[in-house]
Tab-separated table of C-alpha atoms and ligand atoms in Angstrom:
chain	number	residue	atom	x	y	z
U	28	UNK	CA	-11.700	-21.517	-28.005
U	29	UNK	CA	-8.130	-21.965	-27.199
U	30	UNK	CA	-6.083	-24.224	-24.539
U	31	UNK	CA	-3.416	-22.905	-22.741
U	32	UNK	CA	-0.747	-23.781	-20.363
U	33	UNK	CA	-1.673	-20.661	-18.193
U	34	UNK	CA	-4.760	-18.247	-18.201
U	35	UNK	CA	-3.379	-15.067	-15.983
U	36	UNK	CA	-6.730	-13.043	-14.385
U	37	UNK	CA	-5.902	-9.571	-14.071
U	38	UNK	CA	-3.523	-7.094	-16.695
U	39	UNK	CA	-1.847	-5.265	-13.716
U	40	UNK	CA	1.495	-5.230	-12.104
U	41	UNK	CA	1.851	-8.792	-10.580
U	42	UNK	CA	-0.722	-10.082	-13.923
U	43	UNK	CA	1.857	-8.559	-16.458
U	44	UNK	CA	5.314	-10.184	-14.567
U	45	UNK	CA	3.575	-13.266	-14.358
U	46	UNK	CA	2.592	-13.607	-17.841
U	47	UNK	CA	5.554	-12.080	-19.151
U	48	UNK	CA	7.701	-14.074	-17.243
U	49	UNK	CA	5.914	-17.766	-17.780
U	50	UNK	CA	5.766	-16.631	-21.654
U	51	UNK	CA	9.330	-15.989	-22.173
U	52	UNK	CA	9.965	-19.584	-20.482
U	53	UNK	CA	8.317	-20.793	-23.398
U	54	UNK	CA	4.793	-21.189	-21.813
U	55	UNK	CA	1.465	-20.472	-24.016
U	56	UNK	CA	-0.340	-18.088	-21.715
U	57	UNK	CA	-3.279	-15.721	-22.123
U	58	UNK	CA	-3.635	-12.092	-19.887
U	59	UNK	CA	-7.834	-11.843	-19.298
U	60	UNK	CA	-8.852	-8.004	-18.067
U	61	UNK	CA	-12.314	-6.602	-17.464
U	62	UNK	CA	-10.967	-3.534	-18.121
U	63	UNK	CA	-9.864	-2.409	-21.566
U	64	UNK	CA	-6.210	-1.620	-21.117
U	65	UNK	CA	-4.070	-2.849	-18.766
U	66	UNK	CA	-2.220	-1.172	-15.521
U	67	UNK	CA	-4.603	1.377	-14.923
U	68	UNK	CA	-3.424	1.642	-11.266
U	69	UNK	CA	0.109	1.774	-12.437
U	70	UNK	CA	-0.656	4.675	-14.376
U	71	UNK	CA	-2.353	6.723	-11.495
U	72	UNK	CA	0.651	5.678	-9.413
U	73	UNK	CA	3.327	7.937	-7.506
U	74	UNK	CA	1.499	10.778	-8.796
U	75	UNK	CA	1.966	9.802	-12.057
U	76	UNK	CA	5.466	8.595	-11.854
U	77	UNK	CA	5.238	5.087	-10.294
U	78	UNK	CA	7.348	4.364	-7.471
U	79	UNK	CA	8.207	1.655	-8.525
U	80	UNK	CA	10.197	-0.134	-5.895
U	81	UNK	CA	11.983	0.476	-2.678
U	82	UNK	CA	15.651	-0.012	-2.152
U	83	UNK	CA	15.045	-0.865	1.327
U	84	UNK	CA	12.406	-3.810	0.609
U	85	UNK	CA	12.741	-6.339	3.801
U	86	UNK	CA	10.060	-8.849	4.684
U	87	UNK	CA	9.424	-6.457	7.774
U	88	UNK	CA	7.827	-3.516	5.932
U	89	UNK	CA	4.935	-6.135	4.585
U	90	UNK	CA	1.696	-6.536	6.361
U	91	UNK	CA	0.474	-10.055	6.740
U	92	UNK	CA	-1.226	-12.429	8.907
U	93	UNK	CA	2.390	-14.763	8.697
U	94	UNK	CA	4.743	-12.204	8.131
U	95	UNK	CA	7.493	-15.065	6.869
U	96	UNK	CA	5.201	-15.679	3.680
U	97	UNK	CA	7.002	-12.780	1.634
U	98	UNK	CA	10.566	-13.766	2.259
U	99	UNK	CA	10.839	-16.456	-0.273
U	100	UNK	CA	9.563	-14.592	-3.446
U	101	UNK	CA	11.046	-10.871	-2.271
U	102	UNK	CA	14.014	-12.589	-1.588
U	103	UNK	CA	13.971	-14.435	-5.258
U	104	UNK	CA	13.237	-11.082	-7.085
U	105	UNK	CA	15.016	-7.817	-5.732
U	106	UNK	CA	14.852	-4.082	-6.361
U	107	UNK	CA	18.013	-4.458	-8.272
U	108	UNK	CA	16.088	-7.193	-10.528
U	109	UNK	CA	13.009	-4.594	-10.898
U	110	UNK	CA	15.647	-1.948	-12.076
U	111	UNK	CA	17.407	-3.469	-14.286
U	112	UNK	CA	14.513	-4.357	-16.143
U	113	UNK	CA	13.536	-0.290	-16.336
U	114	UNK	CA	17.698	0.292	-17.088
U	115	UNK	CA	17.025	-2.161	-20.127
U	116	UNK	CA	14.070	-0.474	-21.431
U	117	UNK	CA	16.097	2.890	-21.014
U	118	UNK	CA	13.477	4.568	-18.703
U	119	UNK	CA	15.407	7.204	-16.791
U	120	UNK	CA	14.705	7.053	-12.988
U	121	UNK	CA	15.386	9.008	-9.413
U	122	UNK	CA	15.863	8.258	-5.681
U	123	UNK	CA	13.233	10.668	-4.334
U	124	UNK	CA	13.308	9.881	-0.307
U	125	UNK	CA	13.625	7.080	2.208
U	126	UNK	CA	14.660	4.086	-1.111
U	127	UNK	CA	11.765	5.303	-3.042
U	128	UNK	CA	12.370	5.456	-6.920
U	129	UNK	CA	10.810	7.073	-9.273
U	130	UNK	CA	10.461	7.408	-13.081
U	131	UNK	CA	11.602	10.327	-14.605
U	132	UNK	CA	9.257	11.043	-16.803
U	133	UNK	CA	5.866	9.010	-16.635
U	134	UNK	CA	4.228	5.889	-14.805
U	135	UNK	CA	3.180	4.931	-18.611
U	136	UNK	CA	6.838	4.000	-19.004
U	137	UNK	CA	6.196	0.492	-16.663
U	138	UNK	CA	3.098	0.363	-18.408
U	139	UNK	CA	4.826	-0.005	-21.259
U	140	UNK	CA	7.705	-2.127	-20.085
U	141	UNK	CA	5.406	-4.975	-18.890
U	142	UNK	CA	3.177	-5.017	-22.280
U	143	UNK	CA	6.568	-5.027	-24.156
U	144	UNK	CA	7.914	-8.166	-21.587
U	145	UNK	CA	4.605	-9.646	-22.667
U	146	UNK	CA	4.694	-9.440	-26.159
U	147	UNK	CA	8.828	-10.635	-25.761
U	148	UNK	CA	6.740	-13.944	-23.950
U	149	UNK	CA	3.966	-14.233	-27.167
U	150	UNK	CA	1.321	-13.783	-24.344
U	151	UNK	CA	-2.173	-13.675	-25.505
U	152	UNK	CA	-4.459	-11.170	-24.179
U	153	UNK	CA	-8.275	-10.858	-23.534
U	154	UNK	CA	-9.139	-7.449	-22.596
U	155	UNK	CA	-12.733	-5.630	-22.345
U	156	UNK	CA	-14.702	-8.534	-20.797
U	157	UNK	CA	-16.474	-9.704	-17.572
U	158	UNK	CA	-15.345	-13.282	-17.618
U	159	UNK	CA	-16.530	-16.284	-15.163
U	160	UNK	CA	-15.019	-19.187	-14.449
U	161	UNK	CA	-15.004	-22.975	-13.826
U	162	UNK	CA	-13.193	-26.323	-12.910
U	163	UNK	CA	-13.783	-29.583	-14.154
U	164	UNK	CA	-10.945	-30.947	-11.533
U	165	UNK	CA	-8.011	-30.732	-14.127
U	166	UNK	CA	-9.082	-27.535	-16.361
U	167	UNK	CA	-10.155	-24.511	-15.890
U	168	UNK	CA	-12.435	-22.758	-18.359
U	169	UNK	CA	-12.478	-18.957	-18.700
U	170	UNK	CA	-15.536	-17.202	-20.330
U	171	UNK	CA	-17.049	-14.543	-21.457
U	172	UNK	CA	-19.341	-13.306	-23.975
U	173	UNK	CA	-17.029	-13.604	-27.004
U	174	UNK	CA	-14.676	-16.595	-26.013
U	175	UNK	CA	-14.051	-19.477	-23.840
U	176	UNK	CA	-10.386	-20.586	-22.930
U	177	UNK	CA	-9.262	-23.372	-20.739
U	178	UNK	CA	-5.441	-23.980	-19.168
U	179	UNK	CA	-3.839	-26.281	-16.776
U	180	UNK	CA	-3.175	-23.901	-14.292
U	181	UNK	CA	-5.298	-20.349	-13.387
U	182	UNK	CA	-3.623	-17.486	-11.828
U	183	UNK	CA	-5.572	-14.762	-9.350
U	184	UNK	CA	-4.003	-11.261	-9.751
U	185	UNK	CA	-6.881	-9.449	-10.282
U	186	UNK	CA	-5.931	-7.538	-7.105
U	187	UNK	CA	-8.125	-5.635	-3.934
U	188	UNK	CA	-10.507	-3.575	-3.989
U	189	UNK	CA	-8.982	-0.377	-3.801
U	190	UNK	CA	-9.947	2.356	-5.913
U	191	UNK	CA	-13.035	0.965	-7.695
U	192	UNK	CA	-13.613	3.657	-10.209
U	193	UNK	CA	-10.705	2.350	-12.059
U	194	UNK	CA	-11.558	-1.192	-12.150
U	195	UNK	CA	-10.688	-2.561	-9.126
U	196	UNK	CA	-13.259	-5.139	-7.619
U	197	UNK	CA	-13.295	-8.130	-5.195
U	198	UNK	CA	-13.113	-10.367	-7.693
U	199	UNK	CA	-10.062	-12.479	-6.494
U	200	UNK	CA	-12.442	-12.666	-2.901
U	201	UNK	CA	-15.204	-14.315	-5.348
U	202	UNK	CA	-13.022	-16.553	-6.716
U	203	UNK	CA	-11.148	-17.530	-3.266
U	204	UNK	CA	-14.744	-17.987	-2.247
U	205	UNK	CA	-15.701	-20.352	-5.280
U	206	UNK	CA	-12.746	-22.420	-4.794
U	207	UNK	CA	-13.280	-22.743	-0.928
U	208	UNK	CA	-10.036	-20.745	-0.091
U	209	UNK	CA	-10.021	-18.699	3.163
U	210	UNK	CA	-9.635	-14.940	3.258
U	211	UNK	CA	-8.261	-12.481	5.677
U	212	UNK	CA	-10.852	-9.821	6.356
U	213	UNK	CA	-9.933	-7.384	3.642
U	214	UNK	CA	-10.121	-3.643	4.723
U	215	UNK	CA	-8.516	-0.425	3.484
U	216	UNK	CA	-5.380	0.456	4.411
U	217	UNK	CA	-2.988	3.235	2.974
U	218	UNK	CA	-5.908	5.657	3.582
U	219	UNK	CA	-6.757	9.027	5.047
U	220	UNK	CA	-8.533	8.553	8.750
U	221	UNK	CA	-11.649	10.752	9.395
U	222	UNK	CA	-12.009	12.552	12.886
U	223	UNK	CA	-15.640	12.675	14.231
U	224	UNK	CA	-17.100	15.900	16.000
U	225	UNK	CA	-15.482	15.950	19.051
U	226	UNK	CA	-12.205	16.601	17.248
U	227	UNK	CA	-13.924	19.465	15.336
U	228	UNK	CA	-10.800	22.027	16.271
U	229	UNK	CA	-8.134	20.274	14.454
U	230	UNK	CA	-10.604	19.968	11.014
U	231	UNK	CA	-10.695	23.406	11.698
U	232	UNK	CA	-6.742	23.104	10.412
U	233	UNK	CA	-7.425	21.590	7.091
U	234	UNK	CA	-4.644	22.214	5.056
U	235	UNK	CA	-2.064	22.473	7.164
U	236	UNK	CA	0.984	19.842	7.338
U	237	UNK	CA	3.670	18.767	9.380
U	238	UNK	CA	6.510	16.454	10.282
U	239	UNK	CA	5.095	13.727	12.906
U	240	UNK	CA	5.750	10.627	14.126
U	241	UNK	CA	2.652	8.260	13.610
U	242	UNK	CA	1.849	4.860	15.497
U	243	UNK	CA	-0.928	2.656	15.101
U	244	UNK	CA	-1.078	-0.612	16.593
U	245	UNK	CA	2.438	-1.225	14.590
U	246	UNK	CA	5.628	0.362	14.052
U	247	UNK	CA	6.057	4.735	14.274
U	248	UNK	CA	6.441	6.527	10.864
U	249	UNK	CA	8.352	9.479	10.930
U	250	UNK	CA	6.895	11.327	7.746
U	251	UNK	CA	4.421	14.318	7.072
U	252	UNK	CA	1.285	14.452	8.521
U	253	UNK	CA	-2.020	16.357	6.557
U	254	UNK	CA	-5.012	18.073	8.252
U	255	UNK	CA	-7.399	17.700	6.358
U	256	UNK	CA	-11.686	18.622	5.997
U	257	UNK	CA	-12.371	15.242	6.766
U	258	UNK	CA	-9.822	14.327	9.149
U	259	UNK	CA	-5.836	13.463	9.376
U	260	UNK	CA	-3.804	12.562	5.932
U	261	UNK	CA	-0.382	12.372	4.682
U	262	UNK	CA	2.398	9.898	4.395
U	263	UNK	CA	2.820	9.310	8.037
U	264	UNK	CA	-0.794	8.823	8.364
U	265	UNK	CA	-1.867	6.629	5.549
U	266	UNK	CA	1.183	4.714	7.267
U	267	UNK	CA	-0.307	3.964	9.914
U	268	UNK	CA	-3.737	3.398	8.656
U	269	UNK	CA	-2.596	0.201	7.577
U	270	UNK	CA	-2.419	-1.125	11.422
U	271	UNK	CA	-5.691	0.831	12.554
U	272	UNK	CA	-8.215	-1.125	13.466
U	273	UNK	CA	-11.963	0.283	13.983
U	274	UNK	CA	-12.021	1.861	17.813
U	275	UNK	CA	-8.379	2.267	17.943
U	276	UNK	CA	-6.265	5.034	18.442
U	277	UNK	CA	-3.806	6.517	16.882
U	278	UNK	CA	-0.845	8.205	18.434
U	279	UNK	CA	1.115	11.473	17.145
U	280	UNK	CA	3.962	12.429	18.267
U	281	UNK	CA	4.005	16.761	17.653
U	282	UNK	CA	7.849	17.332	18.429
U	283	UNK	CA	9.703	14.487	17.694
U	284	UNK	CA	12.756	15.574	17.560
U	285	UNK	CA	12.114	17.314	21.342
U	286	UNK	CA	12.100	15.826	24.791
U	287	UNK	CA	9.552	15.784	27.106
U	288	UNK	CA	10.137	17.847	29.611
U	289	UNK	CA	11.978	20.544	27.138
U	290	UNK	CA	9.321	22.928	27.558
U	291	UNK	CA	10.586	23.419	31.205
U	292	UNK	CA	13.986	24.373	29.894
U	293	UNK	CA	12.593	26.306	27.623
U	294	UNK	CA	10.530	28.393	30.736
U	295	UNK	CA	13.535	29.007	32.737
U	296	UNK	CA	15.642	30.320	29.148
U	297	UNK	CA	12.442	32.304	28.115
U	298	UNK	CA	10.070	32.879	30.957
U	299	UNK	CA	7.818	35.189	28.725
U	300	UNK	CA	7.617	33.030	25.686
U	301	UNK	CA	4.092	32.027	25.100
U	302	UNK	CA	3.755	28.228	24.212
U	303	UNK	CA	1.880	28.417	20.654
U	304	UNK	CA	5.210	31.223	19.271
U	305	UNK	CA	7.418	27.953	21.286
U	306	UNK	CA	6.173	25.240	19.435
U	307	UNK	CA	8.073	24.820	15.900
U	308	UNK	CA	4.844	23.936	13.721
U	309	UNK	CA	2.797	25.333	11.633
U	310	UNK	CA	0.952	28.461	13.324
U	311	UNK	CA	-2.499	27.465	13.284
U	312	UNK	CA	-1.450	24.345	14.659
U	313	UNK	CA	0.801	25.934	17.511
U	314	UNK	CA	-2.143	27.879	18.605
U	315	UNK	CA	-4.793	25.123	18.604
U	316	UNK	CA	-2.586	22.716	20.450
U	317	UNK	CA	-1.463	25.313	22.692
U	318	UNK	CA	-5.176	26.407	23.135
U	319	UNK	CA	-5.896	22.823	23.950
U	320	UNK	CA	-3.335	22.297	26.139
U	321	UNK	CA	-4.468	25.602	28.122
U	322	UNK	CA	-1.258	27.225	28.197
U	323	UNK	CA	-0.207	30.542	27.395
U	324	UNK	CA	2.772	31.993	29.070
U	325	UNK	CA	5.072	29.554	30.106
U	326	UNK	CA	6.139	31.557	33.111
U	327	UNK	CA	2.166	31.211	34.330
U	328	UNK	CA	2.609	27.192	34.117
U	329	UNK	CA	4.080	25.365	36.654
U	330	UNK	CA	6.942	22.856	35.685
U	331	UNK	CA	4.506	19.998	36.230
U	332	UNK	CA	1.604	21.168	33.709
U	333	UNK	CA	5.087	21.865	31.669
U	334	UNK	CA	6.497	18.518	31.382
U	335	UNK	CA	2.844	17.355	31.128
U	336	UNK	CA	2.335	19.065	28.240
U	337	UNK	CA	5.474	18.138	26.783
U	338	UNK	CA	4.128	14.572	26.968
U	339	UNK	CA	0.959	15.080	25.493
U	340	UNK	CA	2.820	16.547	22.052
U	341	UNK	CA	4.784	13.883	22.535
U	342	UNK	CA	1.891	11.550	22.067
U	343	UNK	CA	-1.056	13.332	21.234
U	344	UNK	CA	-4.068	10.852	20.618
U	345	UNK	CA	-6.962	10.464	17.866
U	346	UNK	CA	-9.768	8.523	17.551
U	347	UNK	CA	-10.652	8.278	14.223
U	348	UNK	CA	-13.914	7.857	13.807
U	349	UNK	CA	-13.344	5.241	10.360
U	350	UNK	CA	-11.163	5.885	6.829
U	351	UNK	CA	-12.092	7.179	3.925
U	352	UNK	CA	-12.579	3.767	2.556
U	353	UNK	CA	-11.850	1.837	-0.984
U	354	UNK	CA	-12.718	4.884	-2.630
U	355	UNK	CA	-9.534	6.597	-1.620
U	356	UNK	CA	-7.643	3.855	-0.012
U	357	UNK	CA	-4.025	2.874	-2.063
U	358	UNK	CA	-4.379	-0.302	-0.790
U	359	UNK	CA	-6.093	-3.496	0.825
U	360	UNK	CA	-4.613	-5.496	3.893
U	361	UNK	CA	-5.916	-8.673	3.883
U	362	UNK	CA	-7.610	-10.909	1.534
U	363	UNK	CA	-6.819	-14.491	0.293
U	364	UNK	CA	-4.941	-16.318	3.375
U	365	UNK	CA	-1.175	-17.270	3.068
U	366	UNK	CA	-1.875	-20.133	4.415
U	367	UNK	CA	-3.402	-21.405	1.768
U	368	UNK	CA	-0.690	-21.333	-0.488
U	369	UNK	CA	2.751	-22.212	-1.371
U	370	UNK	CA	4.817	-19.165	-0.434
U	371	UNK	CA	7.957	-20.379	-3.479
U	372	UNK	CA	4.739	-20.922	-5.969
U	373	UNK	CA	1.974	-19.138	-4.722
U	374	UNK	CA	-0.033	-22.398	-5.884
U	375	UNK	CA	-3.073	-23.280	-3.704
U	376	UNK	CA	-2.570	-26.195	-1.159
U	377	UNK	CA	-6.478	-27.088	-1.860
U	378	UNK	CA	-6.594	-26.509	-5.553
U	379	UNK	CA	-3.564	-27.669	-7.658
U	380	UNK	CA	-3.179	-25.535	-10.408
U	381	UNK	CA	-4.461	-22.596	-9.484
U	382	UNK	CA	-2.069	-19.687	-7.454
U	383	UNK	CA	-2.957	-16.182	-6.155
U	384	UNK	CA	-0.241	-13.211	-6.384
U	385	UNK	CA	-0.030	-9.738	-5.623
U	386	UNK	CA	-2.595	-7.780	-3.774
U	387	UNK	CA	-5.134	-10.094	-4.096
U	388	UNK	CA	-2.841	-12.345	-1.570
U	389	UNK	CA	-2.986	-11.039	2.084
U	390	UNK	CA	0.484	-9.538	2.398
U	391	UNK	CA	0.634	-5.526	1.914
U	392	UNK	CA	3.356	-3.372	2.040
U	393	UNK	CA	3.746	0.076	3.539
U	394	UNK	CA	3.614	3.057	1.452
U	395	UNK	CA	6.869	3.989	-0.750
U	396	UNK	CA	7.128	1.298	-3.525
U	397	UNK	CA	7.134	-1.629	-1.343
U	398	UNK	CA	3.460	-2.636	-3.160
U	399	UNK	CA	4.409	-3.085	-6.227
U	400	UNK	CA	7.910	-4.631	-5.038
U	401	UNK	CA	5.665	-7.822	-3.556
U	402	UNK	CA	3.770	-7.723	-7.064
U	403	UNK	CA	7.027	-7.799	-9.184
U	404	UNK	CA	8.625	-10.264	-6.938
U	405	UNK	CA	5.468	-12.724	-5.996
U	406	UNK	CA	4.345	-12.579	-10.161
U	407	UNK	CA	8.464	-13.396	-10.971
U	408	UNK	CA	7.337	-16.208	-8.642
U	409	UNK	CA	4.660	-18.047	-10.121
U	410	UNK	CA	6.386	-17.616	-13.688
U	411	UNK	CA	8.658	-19.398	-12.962
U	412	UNK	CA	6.558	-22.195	-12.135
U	413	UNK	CA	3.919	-22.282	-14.173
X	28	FDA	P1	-3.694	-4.324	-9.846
X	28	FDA	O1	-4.782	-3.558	-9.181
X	28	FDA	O2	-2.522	-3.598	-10.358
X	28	FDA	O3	-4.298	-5.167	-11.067
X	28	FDA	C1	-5.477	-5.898	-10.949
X	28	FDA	C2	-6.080	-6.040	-12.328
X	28	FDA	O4	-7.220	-6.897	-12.230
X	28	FDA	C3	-6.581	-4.711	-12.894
X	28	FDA	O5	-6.064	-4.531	-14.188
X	28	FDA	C4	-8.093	-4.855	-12.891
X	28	FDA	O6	-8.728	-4.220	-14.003
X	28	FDA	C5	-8.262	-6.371	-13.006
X	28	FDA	N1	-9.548	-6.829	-12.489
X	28	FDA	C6	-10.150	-6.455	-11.333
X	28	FDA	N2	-11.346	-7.068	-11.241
X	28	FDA	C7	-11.488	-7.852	-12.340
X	28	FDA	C8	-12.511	-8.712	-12.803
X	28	FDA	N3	-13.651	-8.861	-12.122
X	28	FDA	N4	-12.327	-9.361	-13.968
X	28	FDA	C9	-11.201	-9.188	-14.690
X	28	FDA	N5	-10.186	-8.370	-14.309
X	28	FDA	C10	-10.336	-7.722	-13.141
X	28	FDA	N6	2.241	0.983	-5.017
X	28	FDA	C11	3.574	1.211	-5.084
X	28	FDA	O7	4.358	0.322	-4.799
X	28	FDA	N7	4.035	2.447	-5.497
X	28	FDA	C12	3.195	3.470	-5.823
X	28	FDA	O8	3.645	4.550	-6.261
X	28	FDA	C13	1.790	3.247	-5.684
X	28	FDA	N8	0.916	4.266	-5.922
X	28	FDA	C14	-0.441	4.010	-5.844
X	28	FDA	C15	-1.329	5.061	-6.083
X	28	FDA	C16	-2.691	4.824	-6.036
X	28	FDA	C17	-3.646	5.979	-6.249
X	28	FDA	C18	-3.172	3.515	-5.784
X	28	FDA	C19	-4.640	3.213	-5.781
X	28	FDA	C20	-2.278	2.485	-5.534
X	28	FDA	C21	-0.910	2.719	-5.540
X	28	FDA	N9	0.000	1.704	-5.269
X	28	FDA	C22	1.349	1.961	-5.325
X	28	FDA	C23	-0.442	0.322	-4.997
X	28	FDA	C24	-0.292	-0.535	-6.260
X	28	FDA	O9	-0.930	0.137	-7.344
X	28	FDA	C25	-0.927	-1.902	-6.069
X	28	FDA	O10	-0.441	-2.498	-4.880
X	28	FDA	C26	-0.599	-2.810	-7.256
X	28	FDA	O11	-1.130	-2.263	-8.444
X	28	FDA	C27	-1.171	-4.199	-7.033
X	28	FDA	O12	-0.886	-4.976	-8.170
X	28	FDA	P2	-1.858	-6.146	-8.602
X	28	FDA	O13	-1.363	-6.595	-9.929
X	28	FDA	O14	-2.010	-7.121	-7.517
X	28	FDA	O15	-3.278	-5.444	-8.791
């Protein structure tokens, strides 16, 4: 049984900054896992190359009940800090689009650069083991069946739900729950949408892809969009899963680039032109949209039904029937309220001692590296004050 100054819950991307960071201040600190190895959602990452950060991170791109809560840690630990941690550990990297960047070669590379920040910090670490844990109002004990640790000061990071063949669970939800902390009602977000029966044509188009632009209940992205067996997928689309709600709609905009009353223009260059060999997409798409639309010749349509079609690409609507949940969702929105903590410490107002960083926190950012931008930047956060 040891005492620490810090026991960190959770070996993954906000876990390892934290530790790492509180370590190399000179703080005794121990890094507790249930799973064996650490970042195993780091490894599975941008494909296997971890985006690790976005050069365009701003507090707007975060999801969060009070979307001010970021600004004080993002704005305390930049992209430029992330990268020139990788520059220091030599890991070669690329701009793919829109600020993402990449690693080179593999996502085993930040892996590696977090352990090796760790060990620079003398962290200990506790790997393999369910653990449970208590308060006595000063301490906190951590358990499990081989050992029993206590610190000053207790760190959630053992992130959402997301993905739990890999070892996510709702663990930090328990533990909000045990210390009386309030959540925000955790669902999946960065996820694929299903489409119930009565959009059977279009998951007759699985497979096929396209640039769209996508809108939720929040902001349009302008990214590729993924038919798919089950329903709608893609960038654009796991984009704006994040601000779906249950009964919702979502809006997709075919031709955005085009507008809406171009198709009439079109009719009086090209009379004979039949709308699905018009429409720039994909072919199987031109024709079911077209079929949909119930429009062949243009010539045949009057300049009304025109322009009214040109809307309707315009802003083409789904109603997804639900997501493809945890099991394929990158992310959570929601979870332990940021109102419950100190947004320079992440420390709970209710519980002194113990804070609550990355995605275990409710603030989630869009797709593109932004994620594991608020994990860097909100672990950098409570190392330094722990
Ligand atoms: P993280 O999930 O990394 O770590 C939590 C740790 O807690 C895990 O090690 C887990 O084993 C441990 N744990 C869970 N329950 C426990 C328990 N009961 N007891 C003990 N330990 C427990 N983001 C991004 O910015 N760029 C990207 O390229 C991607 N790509 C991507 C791909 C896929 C497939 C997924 C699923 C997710 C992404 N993400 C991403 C999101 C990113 O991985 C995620 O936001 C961060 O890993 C969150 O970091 P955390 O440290 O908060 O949790």
């Amino acid at each position: 049984m040891s005492d620490y100054d810090a026991i960190v819950l959770g070996a993954g991307a906000a876990g390892m900054m934290c530790a790492a960071v509180a370590g190399q201040r000179g703080r005794r600190v121990l890094l507790v896992d249930h799973a064996p190895r650490p970042g195993a959602k780091i490894l599975i990452s941008g494909g296997g190359r971890c985006n690790f950060t976005n050069r365009d991170t701003a507090p707007d791109r975060f999801l969060s009940a009070n979307p001010h809560f970021a600004k004080s840690a993002l704005g305390r630990y930049t992209p430029a800090d992330f990268l020139e941690l990788v520059e220091r550990h030599g890991i070669a990297w690329h701009e793919k689009t829109l600020g993402q960047l990449f690693c080179d070669g593999s996502a085993r590379q930040i892996v590696d650069l977090l352990v090796g920040e760790c060990e620079l910090g003398s962290v200990d670490w506790a790997m393999g083991q369910a653990v449970t844990v208590e308060h006595d109002g000063t301490r906190f004990r951590v358990a499990s069946a081989t050992r029993s640790d206590t610190a000053q000061r207790l760190v959630i990071a053992t992130g959402g739900p997301s993905i739990p063949k890999i070892g996510a669970s709702d663990f930090s939800y328990r533990l909000a729950k045990q210390f009386g902390l309030k959540l925000v009602e955790p669902r999946p977000a960065l996820v694929p949408l299903t489409l119930g029966p009565d959009e059977a044509l279009f998951r007759e188009l699985a497979g096929v892809a396209t640039e769209v632009r996508a809108t939720a209940a929040g902001p349009g992205f302008r990214e590729a969009a993924l038919f798919t067996h089950r329903g709608l997928s893609g960038p654009a689309i796991l984009q704006a899963s994040s601000y779906w709600r249950s009964g919702e709609t979502v809006r997709i905009d075919f031709l955005p680039d085009r507008m809406p009353d171009w198709l009439v223009a079109a009719k009086r260059a090209q009379p004979r032109a039949s709308l699905r060999k018009l429409l720039p997409l994909p072919e199987r798409l031109a024709e079911a949209l077209a079929e949909r639309l119930g429009i062949d010749r243009l010539a045949d349509a009057t300049d009304k039904a025109l322009r009214a079609a040109g809307e309707r690409l315009g802003a083409w609507t789904f109603r997804p029937s639900g997501t493809e949940g945890y099991a394929k969702a990158e992310v959570t929105v929601g979870g332990i309220s940021t109102a419950e903590l100190s947004s320079k410490t992440m420390e709970s107002r209710r519980v002194p001692g113990l804070h609550a960083i990355g995605e275990a926190v409710d603030v989630t950012g869009w797709l593109g590296g932004y994620n594991f931008q608020w994990a860097w930047a909100s672990g950098s956060a409570t190392g330094h004050a722990i």
